[in-house]
Tab-separated table of C-alpha atoms and ligand atoms in Angstrom:
chain	number	residue	atom	x	y	z
A	1	MET	CA	-101.962	190.382	-80.874
A	2	ASN	CA	-100.749	188.163	-78.028
A	3	GLN	CA	-97.713	190.188	-76.961
A	4	ALA	CA	-96.352	187.386	-74.751
A	5	ALA	CA	-96.297	185.029	-77.760
A	6	CYS	CA	-92.697	185.507	-78.884
A	7	ILE	CA	-90.276	187.327	-76.601
A	8	LEU	CA	-86.717	188.365	-77.389
A	9	ALA	CA	-84.874	188.642	-74.069
A	10	ILE	CA	-81.514	190.358	-73.558
A	11	GLU	CA	-79.158	189.883	-70.577
A	12	SER	CA	-76.161	192.215	-70.156
A	13	SER	CA	-75.917	192.926	-66.417
A	14	CYS	CA	-72.284	191.919	-65.938
A	15	ASP	CA	-69.804	190.396	-68.349
A	16	ASP	CA	-71.905	187.835	-70.242
A	17	THR	CA	-73.894	188.910	-73.296
A	18	GLY	CA	-77.042	186.811	-73.617
A	19	ALA	CA	-80.106	186.632	-75.861
A	20	ALA	CA	-82.999	184.171	-75.779
A	21	ILE	CA	-86.219	183.579	-77.681
A	22	LEU	CA	-89.275	182.283	-75.823
A	23	ILE	CA	-92.423	181.217	-77.623
A	24	ASP	CA	-95.498	180.948	-75.385
A	25	GLY	CA	-93.204	180.812	-72.337
A	26	LYS	CA	-91.023	178.003	-73.732
A	27	VAL	CA	-87.317	178.591	-74.373
A	28	LYS	CA	-86.542	178.104	-78.077
A	29	SER	CA	-82.971	179.416	-77.958
A	30	ASN	CA	-80.584	180.665	-75.278
A	31	VAL	CA	-77.296	182.114	-76.485
A	32	LEU	CA	-74.476	183.376	-74.285
A	33	VAL	CA	-71.078	184.844	-75.030
A	34	ARG	CA	-68.744	184.618	-72.062
A	35	GLN	CA	-65.997	187.175	-71.852
A	36	VAL	CA	-62.750	185.484	-70.960
A	37	ASP	CA	-60.318	188.398	-70.903
A	38	HIS	CA	-61.268	189.420	-67.325
A	39	ALA	CA	-59.272	186.476	-65.949
A	40	LYS	CA	-55.957	188.186	-66.553
A	41	TYR	CA	-57.094	191.214	-64.484
A	42	GLY	CA	-58.378	189.045	-61.621
A	43	GLY	CA	-61.959	190.275	-61.965
A	44	VAL	CA	-64.480	192.016	-64.192
A	45	ILE	CA	-63.310	195.392	-65.529
A	46	PRO	CA	-66.550	197.351	-66.092
A	47	GLU	CA	-65.179	199.371	-69.018
A	48	LEU	CA	-64.051	196.220	-70.842
A	49	ALA	CA	-67.366	194.506	-70.120
A	50	SER	CA	-69.336	197.392	-71.704
A	51	ARG	CA	-67.130	197.381	-74.795
A	52	SER	CA	-67.514	193.639	-75.151
A	53	HIS	CA	-71.322	193.868	-74.944
A	54	ILE	CA	-71.283	196.439	-77.774
A	55	LYS	CA	-69.240	194.032	-79.871
A	56	HIS	CA	-71.313	190.926	-79.133
A	57	ILE	CA	-74.895	192.047	-78.771
A	58	VAL	CA	-75.890	192.060	-82.456
A	59	PRO	CA	-74.363	188.650	-83.333
A	60	VAL	CA	-75.732	187.112	-80.114
A	61	VAL	CA	-79.265	188.333	-80.894
A	62	ASP	CA	-78.979	187.214	-84.544
A	63	THR	CA	-77.846	183.756	-83.389
A	64	ALA	CA	-80.706	183.483	-80.875
A	65	ILE	CA	-83.240	184.357	-83.589
A	66	ALA	CA	-81.684	181.887	-86.067
A	67	ARG	CA	-81.455	179.052	-83.511
A	68	ALA	CA	-85.115	179.526	-82.598
A	69	GLY	CA	-85.945	178.985	-86.267
A	70	ILE	CA	-87.859	182.278	-86.546
A	71	THR	CA	-87.400	185.653	-88.231
A	72	LYS	CA	-87.447	189.075	-86.549
A	73	ASP	CA	-91.026	189.534	-87.765
A	74	ALA	CA	-92.258	186.824	-85.370
A	75	ILE	CA	-91.086	188.737	-82.267
A	76	THR	CA	-93.965	190.269	-80.287
A	77	ALA	CA	-92.107	191.866	-77.326
A	78	VAL	CA	-88.551	192.757	-76.269
A	79	ALA	CA	-87.202	192.284	-72.727
A	80	PHE	CA	-83.975	193.474	-71.156
A	81	THR	CA	-82.251	193.376	-67.752
A	82	GLN	CA	-82.924	196.726	-66.098
A	83	CYS	CA	-81.152	196.136	-62.756
A	84	PRO	CA	-79.005	195.410	-60.809
A	85	GLY	CA	-75.621	195.271	-62.500
A	86	LEU	CA	-72.759	197.252	-63.974
A	87	ILE	CA	-74.329	200.414	-65.332
A	88	GLY	CA	-72.289	200.527	-68.547
A	89	SER	CA	-73.144	196.895	-69.296
A	90	LEU	CA	-76.845	197.380	-68.526
A	91	MET	CA	-76.959	200.431	-70.797
A	92	VAL	CA	-75.819	198.429	-73.820
A	93	GLY	CA	-78.620	195.864	-73.380
A	94	ALA	CA	-81.222	198.528	-72.547
A	95	CYS	CA	-80.331	200.715	-75.550
A	96	PHE	CA	-80.309	197.738	-77.903
A	97	ALA	CA	-83.696	196.545	-76.611
A	98	LYS	CA	-85.211	200.027	-76.889
A	99	ALA	CA	-83.907	200.556	-80.416
A	100	PHE	CA	-85.223	197.126	-81.474
A	101	ALA	CA	-88.627	197.772	-79.872
A	102	LEU	CA	-88.892	201.304	-81.278
A	103	SER	CA	-87.930	200.324	-84.814
A	104	ARG	CA	-90.412	197.443	-84.911
A	105	ASN	CA	-93.140	199.068	-82.801
A	106	LEU	CA	-92.986	196.375	-80.110
A	107	PRO	CA	-93.698	196.598	-76.375
A	108	LEU	CA	-90.753	196.654	-73.991
A	109	ILE	CA	-90.350	194.686	-70.730
A	110	ALA	CA	-87.847	195.744	-68.022
A	111	VAL	CA	-86.651	192.808	-65.900
A	112	ASN	CA	-85.008	192.667	-62.474
A	113	HIS	CA	-82.029	190.278	-62.742
A	114	LEU	CA	-82.472	188.937	-59.172
A	115	ARG	CA	-86.137	188.160	-59.717
A	116	ALA	CA	-85.063	186.400	-62.919
A	117	HIS	CA	-82.565	184.132	-61.097
A	118	VAL	CA	-85.488	182.911	-58.938
A	119	LEU	CA	-87.900	182.505	-61.847
A	120	ALA	CA	-85.279	180.454	-63.734
A	121	HIS	CA	-86.913	177.576	-61.809
A	122	PHE	CA	-90.083	178.107	-63.818
A	123	ILE	CA	-88.414	177.520	-67.201
A	124	ASP	CA	-88.654	173.718	-67.024
A	125	ALA	CA	-90.764	173.162	-63.897
A	126	GLN	CA	-93.698	174.711	-62.052
A	127	PRO	CA	-92.853	174.739	-58.332
A	128	PRO	CA	-96.002	175.402	-56.297
A	129	PHE	CA	-96.254	178.554	-54.151
A	130	PRO	CA	-95.053	179.417	-51.598
A	131	PHE	CA	-91.666	178.574	-53.045
A	132	LEU	CA	-88.520	179.285	-51.019
A	133	CYS	CA	-85.414	180.161	-53.032
A	134	LEU	CA	-81.849	180.966	-52.026
A	135	THR	CA	-80.057	182.938	-54.732
A	136	ALA	CA	-76.278	183.006	-54.417
A	137	SER	CA	-74.274	184.716	-57.121
A	138	GLY	CA	-71.134	186.796	-57.514
A	139	GLY	CA	-72.901	189.959	-56.374
A	140	HIS	CA	-75.829	188.805	-54.229
A	141	THR	CA	-76.979	186.295	-51.630
A	142	GLN	CA	-80.716	186.526	-51.022
A	143	LEU	CA	-83.235	184.272	-49.308
A	144	ILE	CA	-86.613	184.830	-50.955
A	145	VAL	CA	-90.158	183.549	-50.560
A	146	CYS	CA	-92.088	183.525	-53.839
A	147	HIS	CA	-95.802	183.927	-53.203
A	148	SER	CA	-96.559	184.124	-56.934
A	149	HIS	CA	-94.669	184.871	-60.161
A	150	HIS	CA	-95.101	188.544	-59.315
A	151	ASP	CA	-94.908	188.648	-55.542
A	152	MET	CA	-91.529	187.984	-53.935
A	153	GLN	CA	-90.569	188.613	-50.319
A	154	LEU	CA	-86.949	189.121	-49.299
A	155	LEU	CA	-86.350	187.289	-46.006
A	156	GLY	CA	-82.648	188.034	-45.636
A	157	GLN	CA	-79.441	188.733	-47.492
A	158	THR	CA	-75.725	189.066	-47.051
A	159	ILE	CA	-74.518	192.001	-44.995
A	160	ASP	CA	-71.087	191.973	-46.678
A	161	ASP	CA	-69.646	189.700	-49.385
A	162	ALA	CA	-71.828	187.548	-51.608
A	163	ALA	CA	-71.325	183.767	-51.490
A	164	GLY	CA	-69.866	183.744	-55.022
A	165	GLU	CA	-67.515	186.554	-54.069
A	166	ALA	CA	-66.297	184.452	-51.118
A	167	PHE	CA	-65.644	181.527	-53.481
A	168	ASP	CA	-63.793	183.805	-55.915
A	169	LYS	CA	-61.688	185.542	-53.240
A	170	ILE	CA	-60.705	182.282	-51.539
A	171	ALA	CA	-59.802	180.850	-54.949
A	172	LYS	CA	-57.623	183.909	-55.598
A	173	MET	CA	-55.778	183.360	-52.278
A	174	THR	CA	-54.823	179.889	-53.495
A	175	GLY	CA	-53.614	181.267	-56.830
A	176	LEU	CA	-56.592	180.112	-58.919
A	177	PRO	CA	-57.734	182.450	-61.736
A	178	TYR	CA	-60.991	184.461	-61.807
A	179	PRO	CA	-63.768	183.406	-61.521
A	180	GLY	CA	-62.502	180.826	-59.050
A	181	GLY	CA	-65.838	179.380	-57.870
A	182	PRO	CA	-66.041	176.630	-60.521
A	183	LEU	CA	-62.361	175.753	-59.931
A	184	VAL	CA	-62.827	175.444	-56.164
A	185	ASP	CA	-65.707	173.074	-56.956
A	186	LYS	CA	-63.463	171.085	-59.324
A	187	TYR	CA	-60.434	170.743	-56.979
A	188	ALA	CA	-62.672	170.091	-53.952
A	189	LYS	CA	-63.872	166.859	-55.571
A	190	ASN	CA	-60.524	165.259	-54.642
A	191	GLY	CA	-60.308	166.825	-51.187
A	192	ASN	CA	-61.529	166.199	-47.658
A	193	PRO	CA	-64.220	168.724	-46.587
A	194	HIS	CA	-63.241	168.177	-42.947
A	195	ALA	CA	-59.453	168.513	-43.388
A	196	PHE	CA	-59.393	172.104	-42.079
A	197	LYS	CA	-61.952	173.951	-39.981
A	198	PHE	CA	-62.667	177.523	-41.090
A	199	ALA	CA	-64.705	180.013	-39.067
A	200	THR	CA	-68.307	180.450	-40.149
A	201	SER	CA	-70.472	183.438	-39.197
A	202	GLU	CA	-73.753	183.125	-37.334
A	203	MET	CA	-75.964	186.051	-38.372
A	204	LYS	CA	-79.352	186.889	-36.907
A	205	ASP	CA	-82.603	185.821	-38.555
A	206	TYR	CA	-82.076	185.103	-42.255
A	207	ASP	CA	-79.062	187.284	-42.991
A	208	PHE	CA	-75.676	186.000	-44.137
A	209	SER	CA	-72.065	187.094	-43.763
A	210	PHE	CA	-69.137	185.691	-45.746
A	211	SER	CA	-66.345	188.074	-44.784
A	212	GLY	CA	-65.416	185.942	-41.722
A	213	ILE	CA	-64.689	182.774	-43.681
A	214	LYS	CA	-62.621	184.772	-46.164
A	215	THR	CA	-60.434	186.189	-43.356
A	216	SER	CA	-60.259	182.807	-41.645
A	217	VAL	CA	-58.892	181.149	-44.819
A	218	LEU	CA	-56.474	184.037	-45.422
A	219	TYR	CA	-54.940	183.928	-41.909
A	220	PHE	CA	-54.772	180.127	-41.988
A	221	LEU	CA	-52.917	180.104	-45.326
A	222	GLN	CA	-50.516	182.865	-44.218
A	223	LYS	CA	-49.686	180.945	-41.038
A	224	GLN	CA	-49.143	177.623	-42.822
A	225	GLN	CA	-46.982	179.178	-45.529
A	226	LYS	CA	-44.582	180.569	-42.907
A	227	THR	CA	-43.471	177.018	-42.075
A	228	ASN	CA	-44.207	175.411	-45.447
A	229	PRO	CA	-44.050	177.639	-48.562
A	230	GLN	CA	-45.505	174.769	-50.621
A	231	PHE	CA	-48.496	174.370	-48.289
A	232	ILE	CA	-51.087	175.572	-50.817
A	233	GLU	CA	-49.984	173.440	-53.739
A	234	GLN	CA	-49.611	170.387	-51.483
A	235	ASN	CA	-53.066	170.846	-49.931
A	236	LEU	CA	-55.104	172.575	-52.653
A	237	ALA	CA	-57.847	169.943	-52.828
A	238	ASP	CA	-58.331	169.888	-49.030
A	239	ILE	CA	-58.313	173.709	-48.782
A	240	CYS	CA	-60.938	173.965	-51.545
A	241	ALA	CA	-63.079	171.165	-50.059
A	242	SER	CA	-62.932	172.609	-46.519
A	243	ALA	CA	-63.706	176.207	-47.577
A	244	GLN	CA	-66.496	175.001	-49.850
A	245	HIS	CA	-67.936	172.927	-47.005
A	246	ALA	CA	-67.985	175.986	-44.702
A	247	ILE	CA	-69.729	178.210	-47.285
A	248	VAL	CA	-72.292	175.542	-48.197
A	249	GLN	CA	-72.964	174.877	-44.522
A	250	MET	CA	-73.845	178.569	-43.984
A	251	LEU	CA	-76.111	178.590	-47.032
A	252	MET	CA	-77.889	175.369	-46.092
A	253	GLN	CA	-78.364	176.316	-42.464
A	254	LYS	CA	-80.413	179.445	-43.314
A	255	LEU	CA	-82.326	177.771	-46.113
A	256	LEU	CA	-83.424	174.868	-43.908
A	257	LYS	CA	-84.147	177.165	-40.975
A	258	ALA	CA	-86.496	179.267	-43.145
A	259	ALA	CA	-88.171	176.164	-44.595
A	260	LYS	CA	-88.822	174.828	-41.099
A	261	GLN	CA	-89.927	178.091	-39.491
A	262	LEU	CA	-92.213	179.099	-42.366
A	263	GLY	CA	-93.457	175.576	-43.059
A	264	ILE	CA	-92.448	175.715	-46.733
A	265	THR	CA	-91.817	172.325	-48.340
A	266	HIS	CA	-90.803	173.374	-51.882
A	267	LEU	CA	-87.375	174.962	-52.052
A	268	GLY	CA	-84.708	175.756	-54.586
A	269	ILE	CA	-81.335	177.336	-55.127
A	270	ALA	CA	-80.392	179.815	-57.837
A	271	GLY	CA	-77.585	182.044	-59.136
A	272	GLY	CA	-74.069	181.120	-60.218
A	273	VAL	CA	-73.166	179.379	-56.952
A	274	SER	CA	-76.103	176.973	-57.415
A	275	ALA	CA	-73.925	175.335	-60.083
A	276	ASN	CA	-71.746	174.105	-57.184
A	277	SER	CA	-71.861	170.297	-57.089
A	278	TYR	CA	-71.305	170.027	-53.323
A	279	TRP	CA	-74.216	172.411	-52.623
A	280	ARG	CA	-76.467	170.615	-55.106
A	281	ASN	CA	-75.729	167.262	-53.403
A	282	ALA	CA	-76.231	168.740	-49.919
A	283	LEU	CA	-79.634	170.069	-50.967
A	284	ILE	CA	-80.739	166.749	-52.481
A	285	GLU	CA	-79.642	164.933	-49.319
A	286	ALA	CA	-81.458	167.400	-47.043
A	287	GLY	CA	-84.571	167.083	-49.209
A	288	ASN	CA	-84.526	163.290	-48.912
A	289	GLN	CA	-83.937	163.365	-45.165
A	290	ARG	CA	-86.624	165.953	-44.394
A	291	GLY	CA	-89.262	165.113	-46.975
A	292	LEU	CA	-88.794	168.410	-48.839
A	293	THR	CA	-89.173	168.853	-52.598
A	294	VAL	CA	-86.010	170.480	-53.881
A	295	TYR	CA	-85.489	172.279	-57.188
A	296	ILE	CA	-82.090	172.668	-58.790
A	297	PRO	CA	-81.855	174.546	-62.086
A	298	PRO	CA	-79.960	173.018	-65.033
A	299	PHE	CA	-76.401	174.419	-65.228
A	300	GLU	CA	-77.161	176.772	-68.126
A	301	TYR	CA	-79.862	178.496	-66.030
A	302	CYS	CA	-77.745	178.805	-62.844
A	303	THR	CA	-75.193	181.378	-63.989
A	304	ASP	CA	-76.271	184.514	-65.832
A	305	ASN	CA	-78.351	183.779	-68.923
A	306	ALA	CA	-81.048	185.366	-71.066
A	307	ALA	CA	-83.575	182.511	-70.758
A	308	MET	CA	-84.266	183.528	-67.143
A	309	ILE	CA	-84.836	187.123	-68.303
A	310	GLY	CA	-87.217	185.721	-70.927
A	311	ILE	CA	-89.302	183.643	-68.495
A	312	THR	CA	-89.599	186.607	-66.114
A	313	ALA	CA	-90.610	188.820	-69.038
A	314	TYR	CA	-93.203	186.238	-70.078
A	315	TYR	CA	-94.952	186.431	-66.700
A	316	GLN	CA	-94.671	190.235	-66.711
A	317	ALA	CA	-96.234	190.331	-70.192
A	318	LEU	CA	-99.133	188.151	-69.008
A	319	ASN	CA	-99.536	190.718	-66.231
A	320	GLN	CA	-99.414	193.632	-68.726
A	321	ASP	CA	-96.291	194.924	-66.980
A	322	TRP	CA	-94.737	196.993	-69.806
A	323	ALA	CA	-91.872	199.496	-69.680
A	324	GLY	CA	-91.815	202.893	-71.409
A	325	LEU	CA	-89.041	203.992	-73.737
A	326	ASP	CA	-87.939	206.364	-70.973
A	327	THR	CA	-87.091	203.432	-68.628
A	328	VAL	CA	-83.522	203.698	-67.393
A	329	PRO	CA	-81.191	200.915	-66.271
A	330	MET	CA	-80.081	201.041	-62.631
A	331	ALA	CA	-76.932	199.718	-60.970
A	332	LYS	CA	-78.873	198.851	-57.813
A	333	SER	CA	-82.070	196.913	-57.441
A	334	THR	CA	-85.019	198.866	-56.073
A	335	GLY	CA	-86.671	195.722	-54.684
A	336	LEU	CA	-87.846	192.449	-56.127
B	1	KG4	O1	-75.090	184.460	-61.270
B	1	KG4	P1	-73.709	184.651	-61.784
B	1	KG4	O2	-73.347	184.015	-63.108
B	1	KG4	O3	-73.363	186.164	-61.943
B	1	KG4	C1	-73.750	187.137	-61.030
B	1	KG4	O4	-74.927	187.620	-61.159
B	1	KG4	O5	-72.926	187.411	-60.146
B	1	KG4	O6	-72.720	184.143	-60.625
B	1	KG4	C2	-71.329	184.139	-60.770
B	1	KG4	C3	-70.722	183.583	-59.504
B	1	KG4	C4	-69.191	183.714	-59.458
B	1	KG4	O7	-68.825	184.206	-58.194
B	1	KG4	C5	-68.726	182.282	-59.659
B	1	KG4	O8	-67.483	182.000	-59.076
B	1	KG4	C6	-69.835	181.514	-58.975
B	1	KG4	O9	-71.016	182.190	-59.363
B	1	KG4	N1	-69.869	180.110	-59.429
B	1	KG4	C7	-69.592	179.062	-58.621
B	1	KG4	C8	-69.695	177.898	-59.433
B	1	KG4	N2	-70.043	178.292	-60.700
B	1	KG4	C9	-70.150	179.647	-60.676
B	1	KG4	N3	-69.266	179.014	-57.325
B	1	KG4	C10	-69.037	177.793	-56.784
B	1	KG4	N4	-69.102	176.636	-57.491
B	1	KG4	C11	-69.434	176.645	-58.793
B	1	KG4	N5	-69.509	175.499	-59.490
B	2	ZN	ZN1	-76.626	186.811	-61.835
C-alpha cells in the first residue's frame, strides 16, 4: 500500500481545530474551526482551548472527509501536530490521531508545527532549494533556510516577543480586541506609515527583538493621552500604520540581509503575520527591485491550518518518517 496516498492531517496546537485530507500530496479539503470566545478574555485561555478542541475535533474531521469526497476507508495515514503549542490542545489532536490510527491499523505521522508553516509554501508551488523563509506567528519569529523538504536550518529567531505578539499587544494598547494583528492591518490601510516614528531594535546576526517597539508605542500613547485623552481614537489609523511599518521594516531588513549574504534568490514568508497586507506588498516590491523570486502563501495557509500539517506529513511519509503510538506531544519544539 502507498501510505502517503491519502493522509488525514490534524492541527490543534493553539485555539484553532483543523483537519485536512491530502491525496497524493494535493489538498482535497481543509477545514478549520476558529474559537472566538478568547476575544473577551484578551487572549487564548489554554483550558478553554483544550475543551473546545474536544468539542470540535470529531465534526471537523467528519467534515474534512466529506468535503474531500472520500470515506474513512480511503485514508492510508494519520498525521497530527506534535509540537510546539499549548500542551492541552496538542494532547486532544494527538489522542484523536492515535485512536484513529490504532482503530484502523494506519501509520501515524508526528509533525512539527513550525516546519509545517514553512512547508505550507509547497502546497501550491515548488520553490527550489535553498529556499529562505521567515515565519512570523503569534508565538514564533524564525528565519529558516530550507535545504530540502527534510533539512531546515534555523538562522535566527526572536529573543523576546514574537512579531504576531507585538501586533496583538500594540492592538490591545489601542483598545482593539484579540487577536489584534488583522485589525491593525485593516485600520492601517487608511493611515500614514510615517506619521509617528517608533523605536526599532537592531539585533545581531539574524535574531529579532520586538519588545522595544512595544514599549515605544506604549510610552508614546501614554504621553499623548496626558494632553489629549482622545488621542488614540483620533489617530488610530496613523498609530496602526506607523507601528505596522516599524514591525515590517524589522522583518524585511533581516530577510533581505540573509538573502544577500547567503546568495539565496527564492524567499518566502509564513505564519499568521504573513497574512499582513503591508508586509506582503513590501516583499513583492523588494522582490521586483532586487530580482528575487518571492513566495507568499494564500491567506488560508498563512494562519494555523491543517493543510500545512498534511503537506509536511506527505513529505515525511515519502521519507518513511513514522511515529510510534508512544509518541508524546510537546509544548516546546525540539528543533526543526
Ligand atoms: O500562525 P498563527 O495563526 O498562530 C500561531 O501559530 O501563533 O498566527 C497568529 C498571529 C496572531 O498574532 C495574529 O494577530 C497574527 O498572526 N496575524 C496578523 C494578521 N493576521 C494574523 N498580524 C498582522 N496582520 C495580519 N493581517
Ligand atoms: Zn502557527
